[in-house]
C-alpha positions in Angstrom: 112.3 65.2 66.3 111.7 67.2 63.0 111.8 70.6 64.9 115.7 69.8 65.1 116.4 69.9 61.8 114.5 72.9 60.7 116.8 75.5 59.7 116.8 78.9 62.3 115.8 76.5 65.4 118.4 78.3 67.7 116.8 78.4 71.2 119.9 79.2 73.1 120.8 82.1 70.7 117.1 83.3 69.9 116.4 86.9 71.3 113.2 87.1 73.3 111.2 88.1 70.3 107.7 90.1 70.1 104.5 88.0 70.6 103.2 88.1 67.0 107.1 87.1 65.6 107.1 84.2 68.0 103.5 82.8 66.9 105.0 83.1 63.7 108.1 81.2 64.2 106.0 78.5 66.5 103.6 78.1 63.5 106.3 77.8 61.0 107.8 74.6 63.2 104.2 73.1 63.0 104.5 73.2 59.3 102.5 75.9 58.1 103.7 77.3 54.7 102.8 80.6 54.9 104.4 81.1 58.4 107.3 79.3 57.4 107.5 82.1 54.5 107.1 84.8 56.9 109.9 83.7 59.4 112.1 83.0 56.5 112.0 86.7 55.2 111.8 87.7 59.4 115.2 86.0 59.4 116.3 87.5 56.3 115.7 91.2 57.7 114.2 91.8 60.6 114.5 94.5 63.4 114.0 91.9 65.9 116.7 89.5 65.6 120.2 89.3 63.9 119.6 88.5 60.1 120.4 84.3 59.0 120.0 85.0 55.2 121.1 81.2 54.8 118.7 79.7 57.6 115.9 82.2 55.6 117.1 80.2 52.4 116.4 76.8 54.1 112.7 78.1 55.5 112.1 79.0 51.7 113.1 75.8 50.3 110.5 73.9 52.6 107.7 76.3 52.1 108.2 76.0 48.3 108.7 72.4 48.7 105.1 72.4 49.9 103.9 73.9 46.9 103.8 77.5 48.4 103.9 80.4 45.4 105.3 83.1 47.8 108.0 81.0 48.8 108.8 80.2 45.4 109.0 83.7 44.8 111.3 84.4 47.8 113.7 81.8 47.0 114.0 83.8 43.5 114.8 86.9 45.0 117.5 85.1 47.2 119.2 83.9 44.1 118.4 87.2 42.5 120.5 89.5 44.8 122.6 86.6 46.5 121.0 86.2 50.0 122.0 83.1 51.7 123.1 81.6 48.3 125.5 82.7 45.2 124.2 84.9 43.1 122.2 83.1 40.1 119.9 84.5 37.9 119.2 81.6 35.9 118.0 80.0 39.2 116.1 82.9 40.3 114.0 82.7 36.9 113.4 79.1 37.3 111.8 80.0 41.2 110.0 82.8 40.0 108.6 80.8 37.0 107.3 78.4 39.6 105.6 81.3 41.9 104.3 82.9 38.8 102.4 79.0 37.7 101.4 78.8 41.0 99.7 82.4 40.8 101.7 84.8 42.8 101.6 87.7 41.1 104.9 88.9 42.6 106.7 85.8 41.1 105.2 87.0 38.0 106.2 90.7 38.1 110.1 89.4 38.7 109.6 86.8 36.2 108.7 90.0 33.7 111.8 92.0 35.0 114.2 89.2 33.9 112.5 88.7 30.7 112.3 92.4 29.8 116.1 92.8 30.9 117.3 89.6 29.3 118.9 88.6 33.0 119.5 84.7 33.5 117.3 84.3 30.5 117.0 85.3 26.8 115.7 88.7 26.7 112.1 88.4 25.9 109.4 91.7 25.6 106.5 90.2 24.6 106.7 87.9 27.6 107.3 90.5 29.9 104.7 92.4 28.7 102.1 89.6 29.1 103.6 88.4 32.6 102.8 92.3 33.6 99.4 92.6 32.2 98.6 89.4 33.6 99.5 90.6 37.2 98.4 94.1 36.3 94.7 93.0 35.8 95.2 91.1 39.2 95.9 93.9 41.4 99.5 94.2 41.2 100.7 97.6 41.9 103.9 97.4 39.8 103.3 95.6 37.4 100.1 98.2 36.9 102.8 100.8 36.5 105.0 98.7 34.2 101.7 97.3 31.9 100.9 101.3 31.6 104.3 101.8 30.3 103.8 99.5 27.9 100.5 101.1 26.4 102.0 104.6 26.4 105.5 103.7 24.0 103.5 101.0 21.9 105.7 97.9 23.2 104.1 94.8 22.4 100.4 96.6 21.8 99.2 99.3 19.4 100.0 102.8 21.7 97.3 104.0 23.9 98.1 107.1 26.3 95.0 107.4 27.7 94.9 103.7 28.9 98.3 104.5 29.9 97.5 107.1 32.2 94.3 104.8 34.0 96.6 102.5 34.8 99.7 105.0 36.1 96.7 106.3 38.4 95.3 102.6 39.4 99.4 102.0 40.3 99.5 105.5 42.1 96.4 104.5 44.0 97.7 100.9 44.9 100.7 102.7 46.3 103.5 102.5 44.2 106.0 105.4 44.4 107.2 104.6 40.1 103.4 104.7 39.0 102.9 108.1 41.3 106.1 109.6 39.7 104.9 108.4 36.0 101.0 109.5 37.0 102.2 113.0 38.0 104.6 113.5 35.2 101.8 113.3 33.2 99.6 115.1 35.0 102.4 118.2 35.4 102.3 117.6 31.3 98.7 118.6 31.0 99.2 121.5 33.4 97.5 119.5 36.3 100.3 121.0 38.1 99.0 120.8 42.2 97.7 117.3 41.6 100.8 116.7 39.9 102.7 117.8 43.1 100.5 116.0 45.4 101.6 112.6 44.1 105.1 113.5 43.8 105.0 114.5 47.6 103.7 110.9 48.5 106.4 109.4 46.1 109.2 111.0 47.8 107.7 110.1 51.6 107.8 106.2 50.2 110.6 104.4 52.1 111.6 102.2 49.3 112.0 105.1 46.5 115.0 104.7 44.6 117.5 107.5 43.5 116.4 106.9 39.6 112.9 108.3 40.5 114.4 110.8 43.0 117.0 112.1 40.3 113.8 111.9 37.8 111.2 114.0 40.1 114.1 116.2 40.8 114.3 117.3 36.9 110.8 117.3 36.9 110.3 119.9 39.7 113.2 121.8 38.7 111.4 122.3 35.0 108.1 123.7 36.7 110.0 126.7 37.9 107.9 128.9 39.7 104.8 126.8 39.7 106.7 123.8 41.6 107.3 123.2 45.7 110.7 124.3 47.1 110.2 122.4 50.0 109.3 119.0 47.9 112.4 119.3 46.1 114.5 120.1 49.3 112.9 116.8 50.2 114.2 114.9 47.4 117.6 116.6 47.6 118.1 115.6 51.4 117.0 111.7 50.4 119.2 111.9 47.4 122.2 113.0 49.8 121.4 109.8 52.3 122.0 107.8 48.7 125.1 109.6 47.9 126.2 109.0 51.4 126.4 105.2 51.7 
């Protein structure tokens, strides 16, 4: 049977799974590309089982071969960061390109990052701008933030700070911590400090917030002096300490 050949099929070793995860696994075995991608993501990183990146890659390949864009994006991430395969940025670009061509906005965004930074492909800022703009207009929060940055700086497009502010706000409202930080920064520069602090409080609570944003936030909060928020600054310092101890 084909199920014996599929990656991650280890009944004797598999722990008891929550019902919703087990349902995803069963749907993956039946051939559903979405479930295959979700099961691969669970194998890549889940609190319910031991990580198995190589098996995850196998599932992503199966779903990608069916023309499922999110699976191609996940394959790109595996090559981008070396999860279950050797790190290969050129291959990451190939899979992100495929995901983008299939309408996956995460693939479009990730391809834009590689194009912007010249990773796995020649640097191409005009193309990065086009990718971020397309994904932003289709509701992708992180792309909204980068599209706003292009507008703010006047990269590849006439500078338009009002439009940039509007896109930062949309990114912030969609939950992107970078968009929240950038929107808060713009508000603080306009002396709308209380509104800025509210957005920084949201950003610092994001489980994925990165040290570079925390450092930028700390600089901004310190510059506010008496108008700042000591409790918020303490939260930022605590999160930075966690990263320093890793």
